[in-house]
Short mmCIF file of C-alpha atoms in Angstrom, two decimals:
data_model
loop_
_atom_site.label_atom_id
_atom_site.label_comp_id
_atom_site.label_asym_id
_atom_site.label_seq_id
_atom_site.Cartn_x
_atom_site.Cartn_y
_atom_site.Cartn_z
CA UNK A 1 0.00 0.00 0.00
CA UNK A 2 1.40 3.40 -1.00
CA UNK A 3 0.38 6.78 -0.66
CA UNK A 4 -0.58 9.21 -3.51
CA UNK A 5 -1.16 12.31 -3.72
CA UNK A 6 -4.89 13.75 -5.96
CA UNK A 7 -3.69 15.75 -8.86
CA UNK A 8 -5.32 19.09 -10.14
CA UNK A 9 -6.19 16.46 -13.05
CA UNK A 10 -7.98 14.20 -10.87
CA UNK A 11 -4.99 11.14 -11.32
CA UNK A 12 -3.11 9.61 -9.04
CA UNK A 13 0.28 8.23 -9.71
CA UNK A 14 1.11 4.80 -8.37
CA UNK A 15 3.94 2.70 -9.47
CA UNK A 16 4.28 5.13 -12.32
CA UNK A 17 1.26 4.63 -14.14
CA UNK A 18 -1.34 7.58 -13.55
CA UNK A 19 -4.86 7.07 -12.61
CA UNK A 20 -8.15 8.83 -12.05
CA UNK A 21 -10.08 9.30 -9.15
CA UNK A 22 -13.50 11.24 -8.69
CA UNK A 23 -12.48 15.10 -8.91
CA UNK A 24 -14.34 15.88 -5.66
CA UNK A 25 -11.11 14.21 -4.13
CA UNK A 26 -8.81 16.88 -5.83
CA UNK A 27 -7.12 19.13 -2.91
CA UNK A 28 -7.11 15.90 -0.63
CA UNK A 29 -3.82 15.60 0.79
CA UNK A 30 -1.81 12.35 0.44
CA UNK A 31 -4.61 9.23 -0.04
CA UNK A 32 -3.50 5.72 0.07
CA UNK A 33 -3.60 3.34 -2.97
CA UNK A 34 -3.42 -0.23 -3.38
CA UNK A 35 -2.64 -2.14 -5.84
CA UNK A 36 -2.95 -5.96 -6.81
CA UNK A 37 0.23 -8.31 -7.57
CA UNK A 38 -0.97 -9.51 -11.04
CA UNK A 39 -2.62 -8.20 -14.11
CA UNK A 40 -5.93 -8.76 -12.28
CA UNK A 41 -4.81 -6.79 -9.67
CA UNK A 42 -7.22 -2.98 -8.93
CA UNK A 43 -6.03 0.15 -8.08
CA UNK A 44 -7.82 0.51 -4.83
CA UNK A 45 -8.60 4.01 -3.04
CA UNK A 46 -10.31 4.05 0.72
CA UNK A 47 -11.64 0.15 0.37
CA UNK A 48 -13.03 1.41 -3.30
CA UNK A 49 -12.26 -0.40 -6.17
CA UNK A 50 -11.27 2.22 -9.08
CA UNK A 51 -9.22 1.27 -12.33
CA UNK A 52 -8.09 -2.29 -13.57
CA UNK A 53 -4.36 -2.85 -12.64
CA UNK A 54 -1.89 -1.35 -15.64
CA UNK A 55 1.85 -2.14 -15.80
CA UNK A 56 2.42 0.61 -18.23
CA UNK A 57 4.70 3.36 -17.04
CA UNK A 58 4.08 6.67 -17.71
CA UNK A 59 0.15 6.06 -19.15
CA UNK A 60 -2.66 6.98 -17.67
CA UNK A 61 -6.11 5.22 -17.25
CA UNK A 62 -8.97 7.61 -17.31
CA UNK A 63 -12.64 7.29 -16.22
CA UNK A 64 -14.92 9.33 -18.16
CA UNK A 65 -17.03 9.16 -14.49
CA UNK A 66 -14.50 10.47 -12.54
CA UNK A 67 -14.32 13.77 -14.68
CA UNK A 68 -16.09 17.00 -14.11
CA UNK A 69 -19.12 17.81 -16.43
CA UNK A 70 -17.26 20.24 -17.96
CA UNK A 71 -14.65 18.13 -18.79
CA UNK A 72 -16.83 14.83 -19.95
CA UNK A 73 -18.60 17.46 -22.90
CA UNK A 74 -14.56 18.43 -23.63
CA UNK A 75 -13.72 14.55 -23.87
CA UNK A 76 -15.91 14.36 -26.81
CA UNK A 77 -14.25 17.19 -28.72
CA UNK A 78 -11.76 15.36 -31.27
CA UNK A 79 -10.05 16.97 -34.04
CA UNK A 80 -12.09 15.36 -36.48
CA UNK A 81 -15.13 16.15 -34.98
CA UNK A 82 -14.25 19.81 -34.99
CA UNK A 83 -13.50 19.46 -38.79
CA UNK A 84 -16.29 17.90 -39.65
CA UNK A 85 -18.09 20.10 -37.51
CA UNK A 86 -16.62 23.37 -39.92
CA UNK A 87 -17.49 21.47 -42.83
CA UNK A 88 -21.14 22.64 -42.48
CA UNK A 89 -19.72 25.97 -43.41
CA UNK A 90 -17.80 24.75 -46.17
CA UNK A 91 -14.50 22.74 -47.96
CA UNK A 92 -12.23 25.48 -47.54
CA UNK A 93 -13.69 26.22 -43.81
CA UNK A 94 -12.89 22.45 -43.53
CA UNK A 95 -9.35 22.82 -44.90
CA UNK A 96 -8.20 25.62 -42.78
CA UNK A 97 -9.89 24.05 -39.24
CA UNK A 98 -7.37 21.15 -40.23
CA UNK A 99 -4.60 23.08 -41.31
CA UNK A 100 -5.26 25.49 -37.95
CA UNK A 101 -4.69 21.83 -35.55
CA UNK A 102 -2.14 20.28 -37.47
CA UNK A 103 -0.12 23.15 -37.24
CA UNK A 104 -0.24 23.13 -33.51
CA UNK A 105 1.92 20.53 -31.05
CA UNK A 106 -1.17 19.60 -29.68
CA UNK A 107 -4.45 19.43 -31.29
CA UNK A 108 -6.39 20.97 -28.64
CA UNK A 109 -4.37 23.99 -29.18
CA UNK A 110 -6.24 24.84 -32.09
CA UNK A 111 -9.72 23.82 -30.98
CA UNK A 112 -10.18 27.41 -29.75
CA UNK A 113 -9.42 29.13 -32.79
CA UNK A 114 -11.21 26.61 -34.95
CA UNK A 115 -14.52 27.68 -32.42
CA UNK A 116 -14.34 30.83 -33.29
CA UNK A 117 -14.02 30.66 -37.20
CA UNK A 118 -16.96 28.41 -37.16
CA UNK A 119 -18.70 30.82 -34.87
CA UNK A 120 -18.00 33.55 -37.45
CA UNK A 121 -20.59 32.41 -39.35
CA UNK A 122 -23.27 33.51 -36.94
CA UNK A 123 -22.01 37.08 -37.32
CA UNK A 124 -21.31 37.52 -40.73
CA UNK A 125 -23.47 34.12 -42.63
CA UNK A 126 -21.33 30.85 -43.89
CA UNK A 127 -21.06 31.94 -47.56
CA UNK A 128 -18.44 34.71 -46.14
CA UNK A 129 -16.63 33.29 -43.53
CA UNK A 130 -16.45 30.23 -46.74
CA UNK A 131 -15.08 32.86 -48.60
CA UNK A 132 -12.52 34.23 -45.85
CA UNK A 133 -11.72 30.51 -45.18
CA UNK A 134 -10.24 30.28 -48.30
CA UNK A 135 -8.60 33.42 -48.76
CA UNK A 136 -6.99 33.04 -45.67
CA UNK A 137 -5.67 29.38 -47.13
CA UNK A 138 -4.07 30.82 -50.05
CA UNK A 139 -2.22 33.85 -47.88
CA UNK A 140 -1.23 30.64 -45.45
CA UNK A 141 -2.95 32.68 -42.66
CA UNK A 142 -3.63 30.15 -40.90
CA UNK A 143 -5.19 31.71 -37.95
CA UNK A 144 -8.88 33.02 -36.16
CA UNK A 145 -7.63 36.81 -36.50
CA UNK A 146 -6.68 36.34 -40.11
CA UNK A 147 -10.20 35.15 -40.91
CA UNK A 148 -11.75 38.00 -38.74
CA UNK A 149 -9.91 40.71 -40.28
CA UNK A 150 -10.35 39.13 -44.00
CA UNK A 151 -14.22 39.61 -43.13
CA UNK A 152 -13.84 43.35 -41.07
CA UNK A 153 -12.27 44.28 -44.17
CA UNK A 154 -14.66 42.85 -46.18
CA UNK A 155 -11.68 41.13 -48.32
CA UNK A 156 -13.73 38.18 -48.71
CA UNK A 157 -15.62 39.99 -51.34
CA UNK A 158 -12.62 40.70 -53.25
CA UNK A 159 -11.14 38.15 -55.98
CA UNK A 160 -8.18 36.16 -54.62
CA UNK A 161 -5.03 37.88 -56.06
CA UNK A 162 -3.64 35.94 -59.16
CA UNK A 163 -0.20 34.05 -58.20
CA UNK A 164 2.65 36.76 -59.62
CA UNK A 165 4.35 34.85 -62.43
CA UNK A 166 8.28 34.41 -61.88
CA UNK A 167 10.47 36.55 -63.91
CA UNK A 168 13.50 34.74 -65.25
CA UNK A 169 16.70 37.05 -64.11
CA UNK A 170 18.90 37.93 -67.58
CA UNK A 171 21.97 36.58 -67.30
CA UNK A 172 24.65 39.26 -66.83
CA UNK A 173 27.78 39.07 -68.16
CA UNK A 174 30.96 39.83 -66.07
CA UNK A 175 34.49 41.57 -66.60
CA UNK A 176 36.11 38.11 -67.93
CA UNK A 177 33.27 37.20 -70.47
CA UNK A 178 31.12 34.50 -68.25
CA UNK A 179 27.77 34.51 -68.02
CA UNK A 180 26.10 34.21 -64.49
CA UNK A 181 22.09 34.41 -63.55
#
C-alpha cells in the first residue's frame, strides 16, 4: 500500500502509471492506494475499487465518471469532430480548421481558434466566412484573427489575387566574359 497524492487532473500516480479518481477528491492531501500483484490486480482508493491494474509506465487510465461535467462534454471534442463540424460551413472552412490543428503541437491547441471561425458564421453568414476561409488558405494565414480581419475588411468579397508569375533574371555578363544568372 502506498500513498498518492490527488492531482489538479484528478490522477493519481502509483507505481508510475497515472490514474483517475473522482475530482471531488482533488485538494485531498496524500490518499493511500493499493494495488494488486498480477494483471488482475485494482487500483484501490479508501476500500473502493477504481481502475483495472496497468503495468504501463508513464500512461494513464482515465474514467470518463470520474471527470467534471465540464470536462466529460470536452472529452468528446476530437479533431475530427471539430472538422467535420466546420465542414457545415464549407470545404475550404474544412481545410483551414485542419490546417489550424495540425499546425499546432497539440491538437487541442487549435480547438479554440477553430470555435471561433466556425462561430463567425453567426455574425457575418457561412457563404463569407467560406469565402474568408479560403482566402486566408491561399495567404497561409492560418489563424482566427486572419479570418476575422479578411471579413472586417470585407476582403472576402474581393477576388483572390492571381499568383505573380516568376520573372526569369537575364543573365549578366561579367568583366572576364562568363555569363552568371
Amino acid at each position: 500500500m502506498e500513498t498518492a497524492k490527488v492531482n489538479i487532473d484528478y490522477h493519481i500516480e502509483a507505481d508510475h502509471h497515472y490514474y483517475s479518481v473522482p475530482y471531488q477528491l482533488c485538494r485531498q492531501g496524500r490518499l493511500r492506494a493499493q494495488l494488486g500483484d498480477d494483471h488482475r490486480g485494482l487500483l484501490q482508493l479508501k476500500a473502493r475499487r477504481l481502475a483495472p491494474r496497468s503495468f504501463k509506465r508513464g500512461q494513464f487510465t482515465t474514467d470518463p465518471a470520474h471527470m467534471p461535467e465540464s470536462h466529460r462534454r470536452y472529452a468528446q471534442w476530437t479533431p475530427s469532430r471539430i472538422i467535420n463540424w466546420a465542414s457545415t460551413t464549407g470545404p475550404s472552412a474544412a481545410k483551414l480548421v485542419e490546417a489550424i490543428i495540425k499546425s499546432r503541437p497539440h491538437p487541442e491547441q487549435g480547438f479554440r481558434s477553430a470555435l471561433g471561425i466556425i462561430r463567425l458564421a453567426d455574425r457575418y453568414g457561412t457563404e463569407r466566412v467560406e469565402a474568408a476561409c479560403g482566402r486566408a488558405l491561399h495567404l497561409r494565414a492560418y489563424s482566427y484573427r486572419s479570418v476575422q480581419s479578411i471579413l472586417a475588411h470585407g476582403l472576402d468579397k474581393q477576388p483572390l489575387p492571381e499568383a505573380r508569375p516568376t520573372v526569369p533574371i537575364p543573365a549578366t555578363r561579367t568583366c572576364a566574359g562568363t555569363y552568371y544568372q
